[in-house]
Every structure is written in C-alpha cells, then in structure tokens.
C-alpha cells in the first residue's frame, strides 16, 4: 500500500473514505436533528402563567422558567454526549466494514491484475475464469478473457506467418545455394552447365524478390487499414483490371481460357498502386488456379454509393466452409505451402487493401469448381469510410 510520497490512494481506500464520510455525515445530521427536537420538545412551562413556581422532589421551590432551562440543558447535554459516542462507535464499525466489503468486491480486479502481470508469450492460455455474481466485475472479467483470446489468436497467427515467411524465403535461397555448390564442385562443368545454373538461380531470386514485394504490399495495406490512406487519388477499377488482364494475356492463351469481360467504369478514391495490385492479384489467382480450357469472367460497375469488381473462374472444387481460410497468408487454394507457383499472399493482400479503403470482399465457391470473388469499394461520389468493414464468405 505504501507508495511514493505516502499512502497510495487505491480504489479500495477511496471507497472506504467515501463510505466513511457519508456514514459520519449522516450520523452527525441525525444527532443534530435529535438535539434540536429535544430542545424544542422540552418546554412544558411555556403554557403556564408568569411567576409560576414548581416544587421538586427534594423540597426545593424553583421558578418554572428556570427549572425548564435546567431540564433542557441537562437533556441536551446528555443527548449530545451519548450521540457523539454512538456516532464514533458506528463510524469505526462502518469504516472497517466498508474496507472489508470493498476488498471483497474488488478481489476480482486483483485477479485481473495478477493475471495481467503473469501474462507472457508462454502463458497466454491463462484466463481469469470469474464465477461470481453477474455484475459489472463479471462483465470486466469476461471482457478481459475475450481480449486474451483475441491476443492469443493474433500471436498464433503471427507465429504462423513468421514461420511460413521464413520457409518461403528459405526455399529459393536453398535452391540457389545448392545449385551454386553443385556446379562449383563439378570440375568438368562447362559453359552450358553454368548457364543452366545461372537460369535456376535467376528464377529462384525472382521468386524470393516476388515474395518480398508481396510481403511489403501486405504490410503497407494492413498498416493503412482503418486509417487515412497515405495516397488518395481518383482512379477507375476498370482501368486497373484491363491492365491486369493484358499482363496475363500470354498465360491465358497458353492454357486456352475463355475470357468474358464487362468492364464498365468503376470510379473509386484511394491508393492507385494498392488498387492495381488488388485487381492484379485477383486476375492472377483466377488464371493460376484455373484448368486447361476453363473459363474466366470479369465484371466492373458502379452506382451512386459503391463500385465493384467481380472476378470468377473455373477450377478445382472448394468447400464454402473453407473459404475464410483462403484469406490466411501462405494458403494456396486451401492448401498450405504446396510448392505451387505464387507466394500464397494474393487474397491476404486483397483483403488488406479492401480494409484500407473501407470496402468488402466476398468469395463464393462455384458449383463444379472455382470461385467468384466480389470486391466492393465506396464509389468516388460516396462519403469517405474511416474504418475497415471487410467481410469474406458467402
């Protein structure tokens, strides 16, 4: 309890002092009222004639007015003395009781404090588990436990993210190191072998560079979620989508996809680089996870309040219940680190960009295989949205 400069004004001490002040004040008022009532009530001679005398039990004869004054003074003094003694006793008992009751009522708060002090990366599974009355303290304990659940989930997600990122970065580095070591240890290696090694190293470095770029975009998008965007420029989702389709044209032709487009103007206000990356990731995923001679459909449009981008594709079947997992980092088509092309950050970046722009993203698993992703953002004419409202699923 002792703190810097004297007694620490804890909540228990403040509640005790407050209850003590209220109790003593109420008792003092009652004693004062009783004293005034007694002085006003003990006036029996006021109705007698002046000069009237009274004879006491000891034979003394006194003037009635004088006898009345003595009677009032004696009764008032006795009442005041006994009242003050009673007030002192009640105050001591009341303050002690208030201190004990406040300590019992605040015991769950001490549990919260003790739990918070014990918390660490290795003890995030601990909870208060309050089982008392359903009051404000119970609500606080439940809120604290729910917060710990969210923190634990965030820590687990962060650990998975770091582990997966390390794995993804280690793989191309290991490939480069192995190719270089094997080639250098071969004394008969010729120019063709060195060229082959250089090609493998270049491809691996491009993969690592793409992963680093994707991580930077994801970090940048998540940093701006719920905050004011660093760049706010009016742009058109249709333009960015057309550019993304053009960039993937060779891959689309290679696997023979049938592309259906309906690119109407979809003006939005935001960061052009992030919005272009959003459209590019959706188009790349729709092509990468498609099958030979499959379909790809893309639509953009707007109304007075929102603009949207719809990207759908055929492909392998995905259960709708597995859709939320697609937005986790390093998940490729519902599978984790399968070694397929891409970093597995595409939909994570899409969701982060949507959050940063106050939009929503919805994914619907298609019958027979494939997905349809709908991104909805506030249109350029709509009021600005300051917080993330992203959603996934059907």
Short mmCIF file of C-alpha atoms in Angstrom, two decimals:
data_model
loop_
_atom_site.label_atom_id
_atom_site.label_comp_id
_atom_site.label_asym_id
_atom_site.label_seq_id
_atom_site.Cartn_x
_atom_site.Cartn_y
_atom_site.Cartn_z
CA UNK A 1 0.00 0.00 0.00
CA UNK A 2 2.83 2.37 0.71
CA UNK A 3 3.78 4.36 -2.32
CA UNK A 4 5.84 7.30 -3.36
CA UNK A 5 5.10 10.24 -1.06
CA UNK A 6 2.92 8.29 1.44
CA UNK A 7 -0.19 6.16 1.30
CA UNK A 8 -1.19 5.14 -2.20
CA UNK A 9 -4.75 6.27 -2.99
CA UNK A 10 -6.02 2.87 -4.07
CA UNK A 11 -9.61 2.33 -5.20
CA UNK A 12 -10.30 0.34 -2.02
CA UNK A 13 -9.03 3.18 0.16
CA UNK A 14 -11.01 5.78 -1.76
CA UNK A 15 -14.21 3.75 -1.49
CA UNK A 16 -13.62 3.28 2.24
CA UNK A 17 -13.05 7.01 2.78
CA UNK A 18 -16.14 7.87 0.73
CA UNK A 19 -18.33 5.45 2.69
CA UNK A 20 -16.85 6.72 5.97
CA UNK A 21 -17.54 10.35 5.09
CA UNK A 22 -21.12 9.55 4.07
CA UNK A 23 -21.73 7.48 7.23
CA UNK A 24 -20.25 10.07 9.59
CA UNK A 25 -22.08 12.88 7.84
CA UNK A 26 -25.41 11.06 8.03
CA UNK A 27 -24.86 10.20 11.71
CA UNK A 28 -23.89 13.78 12.55
CA UNK A 29 -27.07 15.08 10.89
CA UNK A 30 -29.20 12.62 12.88
CA UNK A 31 -27.55 13.63 16.17
CA UNK A 32 -28.09 17.31 15.34
CA UNK A 33 -31.75 16.73 14.48
CA UNK A 34 -32.31 14.77 17.70
CA UNK A 35 -30.65 17.53 19.71
CA UNK A 36 -32.85 20.22 18.11
CA UNK A 37 -36.02 18.15 18.60
CA UNK A 38 -35.23 17.60 22.28
CA UNK A 39 -34.58 21.31 22.89
CA UNK A 40 -37.84 22.22 21.16
CA UNK A 41 -39.94 19.48 22.83
CA UNK A 42 -38.88 20.07 26.47
CA UNK A 43 -40.77 23.34 27.02
CA UNK A 44 -43.68 22.39 29.34
CA UNK A 45 -43.78 25.76 31.19
CA UNK A 46 -44.38 27.86 28.11
CA UNK A 47 -48.13 27.49 28.65
CA UNK A 48 -48.01 28.48 32.39
CA UNK A 49 -48.57 31.96 33.80
CA UNK A 50 -45.50 34.11 34.51
CA UNK A 51 -44.19 33.73 38.05
CA UNK A 52 -45.36 30.16 38.41
CA UNK A 53 -43.17 28.01 40.63
CA UNK A 54 -42.57 24.28 40.81
CA UNK A 55 -41.73 22.13 43.83
CA UNK A 56 -39.06 19.47 43.21
CA UNK A 57 -38.89 16.08 44.92
CA UNK A 58 -36.14 17.32 47.26
CA UNK A 59 -38.39 20.14 48.51
CA UNK A 60 -36.78 22.92 46.55
CA UNK A 61 -39.05 25.55 45.06
CA UNK A 62 -37.89 26.93 41.69
CA UNK A 63 -39.24 29.33 39.16
CA UNK A 64 -40.85 27.33 36.35
CA UNK A 65 -38.84 29.06 33.60
CA UNK A 66 -35.56 28.44 35.43
CA UNK A 67 -36.46 24.78 36.01
CA UNK A 68 -37.24 24.44 32.32
CA UNK A 69 -33.85 25.83 31.29
CA UNK A 70 -32.07 23.40 33.59
CA UNK A 71 -34.09 20.50 32.26
CA UNK A 72 -33.40 21.40 28.60
CA UNK A 73 -29.68 21.93 29.19
CA UNK A 74 -29.30 18.61 31.03
CA UNK A 75 -31.23 16.61 28.44
CA UNK A 76 -29.42 18.29 25.52
CA UNK A 77 -26.01 17.73 27.05
CA UNK A 78 -26.68 14.08 27.79
CA UNK A 79 -28.11 13.52 24.30
CA UNK A 80 -25.15 15.23 22.67
CA UNK A 81 -22.56 13.26 24.68
CA UNK A 82 -24.18 9.87 24.12
CA UNK A 83 -24.89 10.68 20.47
CA UNK A 84 -21.26 11.56 19.81
CA UNK A 85 -20.09 8.35 21.49
CA UNK A 86 -22.58 6.32 19.43
CA UNK A 87 -21.54 8.17 16.27
CA UNK A 88 -17.88 7.40 16.95
CA UNK A 89 -18.61 3.71 17.51
CA UNK A 90 -20.80 3.44 14.41
CA UNK A 91 -18.17 5.26 12.34
CA UNK A 92 -15.39 2.89 13.40
CA UNK A 93 -17.50 -0.19 12.72
CA UNK A 94 -18.83 1.27 9.45
CA UNK A 95 -15.41 2.24 8.10
CA UNK A 96 -13.96 -1.16 8.99
CA UNK A 97 -16.93 -2.87 7.37
CA UNK A 98 -16.68 -0.70 4.28
CA UNK A 99 -12.98 -1.53 3.97
CA UNK A 100 -13.70 -5.26 4.21
CA UNK A 101 -16.65 -5.13 1.79
CA UNK A 102 -14.68 -3.04 -0.72
CA UNK A 103 -11.80 -5.50 -0.54
CA UNK A 104 -14.12 -8.44 -1.19
CA UNK A 105 -15.86 -6.62 -4.05
CA UNK A 106 -12.54 -5.66 -5.64
CA UNK A 107 -11.00 -9.12 -5.30
CA UNK A 108 -11.76 -10.00 -8.96
CA UNK A 109 -9.91 -6.85 -10.00
CA UNK A 110 -6.87 -8.15 -8.17
CA UNK A 111 -7.30 -11.39 -10.13
CA UNK A 112 -7.31 -9.36 -13.35
CA UNK A 113 -4.16 -7.52 -12.26
CA UNK A 114 -2.39 -10.71 -11.18
CA UNK A 115 -3.31 -12.45 -14.43
CA UNK A 116 -2.09 -9.49 -16.48
CA UNK A 117 1.21 -9.46 -14.57
CA UNK A 118 1.73 -13.18 -15.21
CA UNK A 119 0.93 -12.96 -18.89
CA UNK A 120 3.68 -13.61 -21.36
CA UNK A 121 4.19 -15.34 -24.66
CA UNK A 122 4.27 -18.70 -22.86
CA UNK A 123 1.27 -18.02 -20.57
CA UNK A 124 -1.32 -16.61 -22.96
CA UNK A 125 -3.54 -19.60 -22.21
CA UNK A 126 -4.30 -18.33 -18.69
CA UNK A 127 -7.73 -16.82 -18.01
CA UNK A 128 -9.47 -15.21 -15.04
CA UNK A 129 -12.46 -17.54 -15.13
CA UNK A 130 -14.57 -15.38 -12.80
CA UNK A 131 -17.55 -17.29 -11.37
CA UNK A 132 -19.09 -14.73 -9.03
CA UNK A 133 -22.26 -12.67 -9.34
CA UNK A 134 -23.27 -11.45 -12.79
CA UNK A 135 -22.33 -7.83 -12.16
CA UNK A 136 -20.00 -5.21 -13.61
CA UNK A 137 -16.93 -7.03 -12.29
CA UNK A 138 -18.05 -10.22 -14.04
CA UNK A 139 -18.51 -8.23 -17.23
CA UNK A 140 -14.98 -6.82 -16.87
CA UNK A 141 -13.53 -10.29 -16.28
CA UNK A 142 -15.34 -11.72 -19.32
CA UNK A 143 -14.18 -8.79 -21.45
CA UNK A 144 -10.60 -9.32 -20.27
CA UNK A 145 -10.78 -13.05 -21.06
CA UNK A 146 -12.20 -12.30 -24.52
CA UNK A 147 -9.36 -9.83 -25.11
CA UNK A 148 -6.85 -12.52 -24.13
CA UNK A 149 -8.48 -14.89 -26.61
CA UNK A 150 -8.03 -12.32 -29.38
CA UNK A 151 -4.43 -11.62 -28.37
CA UNK A 152 -3.62 -15.34 -28.27
CA UNK A 153 -5.14 -15.80 -31.71
CA UNK A 154 -3.14 -12.84 -33.03
CA UNK A 155 0.08 -14.26 -31.55
CA UNK A 156 -0.59 -17.66 -33.09
CA UNK A 157 -1.34 -16.06 -36.46
CA UNK A 158 1.84 -14.00 -36.21
CA UNK A 159 3.91 -17.08 -35.37
CA UNK A 160 2.44 -18.98 -38.30
CA UNK A 161 3.07 -16.01 -40.56
CA UNK A 162 6.71 -15.70 -39.50
CA UNK A 163 7.27 -19.46 -39.81
CA UNK A 164 5.66 -19.60 -43.24
CA UNK A 165 7.50 -16.50 -44.45
CA UNK A 166 10.79 -17.98 -43.25
CA UNK A 167 10.02 -21.23 -45.04
CA UNK A 168 9.06 -19.47 -48.26
CA UNK A 169 12.21 -17.34 -48.22
CA UNK A 170 14.44 -20.24 -47.23
CA UNK A 171 13.33 -22.40 -50.15
CA UNK A 172 14.64 -20.22 -53.02
CA UNK A 173 17.78 -19.40 -51.04
CA UNK A 174 18.41 -23.10 -50.50
CA UNK A 175 17.85 -23.78 -54.21
CA UNK A 176 20.37 -21.09 -55.15
CA UNK A 177 22.94 -22.32 -52.63
CA UNK A 178 22.56 -25.94 -53.76
CA UNK A 179 22.84 -25.11 -57.46
CA UNK A 180 25.92 -22.97 -56.92
CA UNK A 181 27.64 -25.56 -54.69
CA UNK A 182 26.89 -28.44 -57.05
CA UNK A 183 28.08 -26.54 -60.13
CA UNK A 184 31.25 -25.25 -58.48
CA UNK A 185 32.14 -28.73 -57.18
CA UNK A 186 31.90 -30.16 -60.71
CA UNK A 187 35.37 -29.77 -62.22
CA UNK A 188 34.05 -30.77 -65.65
CA UNK A 189 31.26 -28.16 -65.69
CA UNK A 190 31.16 -26.32 -68.99
CA UNK A 191 29.54 -23.10 -70.15
CA UNK A 192 26.19 -24.80 -70.71
CA UNK A 193 26.16 -26.08 -67.13
CA UNK A 194 26.97 -22.66 -65.78
CA UNK A 195 24.21 -21.17 -67.91
CA UNK A 196 21.76 -23.73 -66.55
CA UNK A 197 22.86 -22.90 -63.00
CA UNK A 198 22.50 -19.18 -63.68
CA UNK A 199 18.97 -19.72 -65.00
CA UNK A 200 17.95 -21.67 -61.89
CA UNK A 201 19.47 -19.04 -59.61
CA UNK A 202 17.74 -16.25 -61.53
CA UNK A 203 14.35 -17.98 -61.24
CA UNK A 204 14.84 -18.61 -57.53
CA UNK A 205 15.90 -14.99 -56.94
CA UNK A 206 12.84 -13.78 -58.82
CA UNK A 207 10.64 -15.93 -56.61
CA UNK A 208 12.30 -14.54 -53.47
CA UNK A 209 12.00 -11.00 -54.81
CA UNK A 210 8.31 -11.52 -55.60
CA UNK A 211 7.71 -12.82 -52.10
CA UNK A 212 9.46 -9.83 -50.52
CA UNK A 213 7.43 -7.45 -52.71
CA UNK A 214 4.21 -9.22 -51.69
CA UNK A 215 5.14 -9.02 -48.01
CA UNK A 216 5.83 -5.30 -48.33
CA UNK A 217 2.49 -4.70 -50.08
CA UNK A 218 0.68 -6.72 -47.40
CA UNK A 219 2.40 -4.80 -44.59
CA UNK A 220 1.67 -1.48 -46.29
CA UNK A 221 -2.00 -2.38 -46.79
CA UNK A 222 -2.51 -3.63 -43.24
CA UNK A 223 -0.77 -0.54 -41.83
CA UNK A 224 -3.34 1.67 -43.56
CA UNK A 225 -6.40 -0.39 -42.61
CA UNK A 226 -8.72 1.74 -40.50
CA UNK A 227 -6.58 4.86 -41.01
CA UNK A 228 -6.41 7.63 -43.53
CA UNK A 229 -4.70 6.44 -46.70
CA UNK A 230 -1.31 7.92 -47.46
CA UNK A 231 -2.39 8.49 -51.08
CA UNK A 232 -5.92 9.33 -52.16
CA UNK A 233 -6.40 9.68 -55.91
CA UNK A 234 -9.50 9.16 -58.01
CA UNK A 235 -9.00 6.14 -60.25
CA UNK A 236 -11.04 3.55 -62.11
CA UNK A 237 -11.16 -0.14 -61.19
CA UNK A 238 -11.97 -0.93 -64.82
CA UNK A 239 -8.65 0.52 -65.98
CA UNK A 240 -6.59 -1.44 -63.46
CA UNK A 241 -8.50 -4.61 -64.28
CA UNK A 242 -7.93 -4.16 -68.02
CA UNK A 243 -4.20 -3.70 -67.39
CA UNK A 244 -4.11 -6.86 -65.25
CA UNK A 245 -5.87 -8.86 -67.98
CA UNK A 246 -3.41 -7.54 -70.55
CA UNK A 247 -0.46 -8.57 -68.37
CA UNK A 248 -1.83 -12.12 -68.09
CA UNK A 249 -2.80 -12.45 -71.76
CA UNK A 250 0.07 -14.77 -72.68
CA UNK A 251 -0.72 -17.15 -69.78
CA UNK A 252 -4.43 -17.03 -70.65
CA UNK A 253 -3.65 -18.01 -74.23
CA UNK A 254 -1.25 -20.74 -73.12
CA UNK A 255 -3.89 -22.64 -71.13
CA UNK A 256 -6.72 -21.74 -73.52
CA UNK A 257 -9.05 -19.90 -71.17
CA UNK A 258 -12.32 -18.41 -72.41
CA UNK A 259 -12.49 -14.87 -71.06
CA UNK A 260 -15.75 -12.94 -70.64
CA UNK A 261 -15.44 -9.27 -69.67
CA UNK A 262 -17.86 -6.47 -68.91
CA UNK A 263 -15.66 -3.57 -67.85
CA UNK A 264 -17.86 -0.59 -67.10
CA UNK A 265 -16.50 2.46 -65.35
CA UNK A 266 -16.00 1.92 -61.60
CA UNK A 267 -14.54 5.13 -60.09
CA UNK A 268 -13.08 4.97 -56.59
CA UNK A 269 -10.80 7.13 -54.46
CA UNK A 270 -7.72 5.53 -52.96
CA UNK A 271 -4.14 4.45 -53.47
CA UNK A 272 -3.71 3.60 -57.19
CA UNK A 273 -0.79 1.25 -56.55
CA UNK A 274 -2.70 -0.80 -53.97
CA UNK A 275 -5.85 -0.90 -56.12
CA UNK A 276 -3.88 -2.05 -59.16
CA UNK A 277 -2.31 -4.78 -57.01
CA UNK A 278 -5.77 -5.82 -55.82
CA UNK A 279 -7.03 -6.27 -59.40
CA UNK A 280 -3.77 -7.93 -60.45
CA UNK A 281 -3.87 -10.47 -57.61
CA UNK A 282 -7.47 -11.45 -58.39
CA UNK A 283 -6.75 -11.91 -62.09
CA UNK A 284 -3.52 -13.83 -61.42
CA UNK A 285 -5.25 -16.17 -58.96
CA UNK A 286 -8.16 -16.74 -61.36
CA UNK A 287 -5.69 -17.74 -64.09
CA UNK A 288 -3.22 -19.66 -61.92
CA UNK A 289 -5.83 -21.86 -60.23
CA UNK A 290 -7.86 -22.49 -63.38
CA UNK A 291 -7.64 -25.56 -65.59
CA UNK A 292 -7.00 -26.10 -69.28
CA UNK A 293 -9.69 -24.58 -71.49
CA UNK A 294 -11.53 -23.24 -68.45
CA UNK A 295 -13.48 -20.01 -68.09
CA UNK A 296 -12.63 -16.62 -66.62
CA UNK A 297 -15.22 -13.87 -66.20
CA UNK A 298 -14.58 -10.30 -65.05
CA UNK A 299 -17.07 -7.50 -64.42
CA UNK A 300 -16.80 -3.97 -63.07
CA UNK A 301 -19.53 -1.42 -62.40
CA UNK A 302 -20.79 1.29 -60.11
CA UNK A 303 -23.82 3.03 -58.68
CA UNK A 304 -24.07 6.23 -56.65
CA UNK A 305 -22.65 4.68 -53.48
CA UNK A 306 -20.33 1.83 -54.45
CA UNK A 307 -18.12 0.45 -57.15
CA UNK A 308 -17.41 -3.22 -57.61
CA UNK A 309 -15.09 -5.71 -59.27
CA UNK A 310 -16.17 -9.32 -59.84
CA UNK A 311 -13.62 -11.96 -60.85
CA UNK A 312 -14.72 -15.58 -61.31
CA UNK A 313 -13.01 -18.68 -62.59
CA UNK A 314 -13.44 -22.39 -63.06
CA UNK A 315 -11.04 -24.75 -61.31
CA UNK A 316 -10.90 -27.38 -58.59
CA UNK A 317 -13.74 -27.60 -56.09
CA UNK A 318 -13.61 -25.60 -52.86
CA UNK A 319 -15.98 -26.10 -49.94
CA UNK A 320 -17.69 -22.86 -48.90
CA UNK A 321 -16.72 -23.61 -45.30
CA UNK A 322 -13.04 -23.48 -46.35
CA UNK A 323 -13.36 -20.05 -47.99
CA UNK A 324 -12.30 -17.97 -44.93
CA UNK A 325 -9.05 -19.96 -44.78
CA UNK A 326 -8.15 -18.78 -48.29
CA UNK A 327 -7.51 -15.31 -46.87
CA UNK A 328 -4.84 -16.56 -44.48
CA UNK A 329 -1.27 -15.81 -45.58
CA UNK A 330 0.58 -18.55 -47.46
CA UNK A 331 -2.56 -20.52 -48.25
CA UNK A 332 -2.77 -21.56 -51.88
CA UNK A 333 -6.19 -22.73 -52.92
CA UNK A 334 -6.94 -24.02 -49.44
CA UNK A 335 -3.61 -25.82 -49.20
CA UNK A 336 -0.69 -24.64 -47.16
CA UNK A 337 2.76 -24.30 -48.79
CA UNK A 338 2.20 -26.82 -51.56
CA UNK A 339 5.10 -25.59 -53.62
CA UNK A 340 2.81 -24.20 -56.32
CA UNK A 341 3.63 -21.00 -58.08
CA UNK A 342 2.88 -17.79 -56.25
CA UNK A 343 3.53 -16.64 -52.71
CA UNK A 344 0.17 -17.56 -51.20
CA UNK A 345 -0.40 -13.91 -50.22
CA UNK A 346 -2.74 -12.90 -53.05
CA UNK A 347 -6.07 -12.96 -51.20
CA UNK A 348 -4.46 -11.72 -47.98
CA UNK A 349 -3.36 -8.63 -49.87
CA UNK A 350 -6.83 -8.27 -51.44
CA UNK A 351 -8.48 -8.29 -48.03
CA UNK A 352 -5.93 -5.85 -46.57
CA UNK A 353 -6.40 -3.43 -49.50
CA UNK A 354 -10.18 -3.64 -49.09
CA UNK A 355 -9.85 -2.88 -45.37
CA UNK A 356 -7.60 0.08 -46.10
CA UNK A 357 -10.21 1.51 -48.50
CA UNK A 358 -13.24 0.78 -46.32
CA UNK A 359 -14.54 -1.92 -48.67
CA UNK A 360 -15.70 -5.53 -48.54
CA UNK A 361 -14.63 -8.71 -50.26
CA UNK A 362 -16.92 -11.72 -50.69
CA UNK A 363 -15.96 -15.12 -52.07
CA UNK A 364 -18.46 -17.72 -53.27
CA UNK A 365 -17.45 -21.27 -54.13
CA UNK A 366 -18.87 -22.22 -57.54
CA UNK A 367 -20.76 -25.48 -58.16
CA UNK A 368 -18.46 -27.78 -60.09
CA UNK A 369 -15.31 -25.96 -59.02
CA UNK A 370 -13.82 -22.49 -58.99
CA UNK A 371 -14.51 -19.27 -57.12
CA UNK A 372 -16.19 -15.94 -57.68
CA UNK A 373 -14.69 -13.00 -55.80
CA UNK A 374 -16.62 -9.75 -55.44
CA UNK A 375 -14.81 -6.65 -54.21
CA UNK A 376 -16.99 -3.67 -53.27
CA UNK A 377 -15.50 -0.25 -52.52
CA UNK A 378 -17.07 3.15 -51.85
CA UNK A 379 -17.51 4.96 -55.16
CA UNK A 380 -15.75 8.24 -55.84
CA UNK A 381 -19.01 10.12 -55.08
CA UNK A 382 -19.78 8.27 -51.82
CA UNK A 383 -18.87 9.65 -48.35
CA UNK A 384 -15.45 8.55 -47.11
CA UNK A 385 -15.33 5.45 -44.91
CA UNK A 386 -12.89 5.70 -41.99
CA UNK A 387 -12.83 2.11 -40.75
CA UNK A 388 -12.41 -1.34 -42.23
CA UNK A 389 -15.59 -3.30 -42.90
CA UNK A 390 -14.12 -6.22 -44.83
CA UNK A 391 -16.03 -9.46 -44.96
CA UNK A 392 -15.41 -12.86 -46.50
CA UNK A 393 -17.51 -15.85 -47.34
CA UNK A 394 -20.85 -16.23 -49.00
#
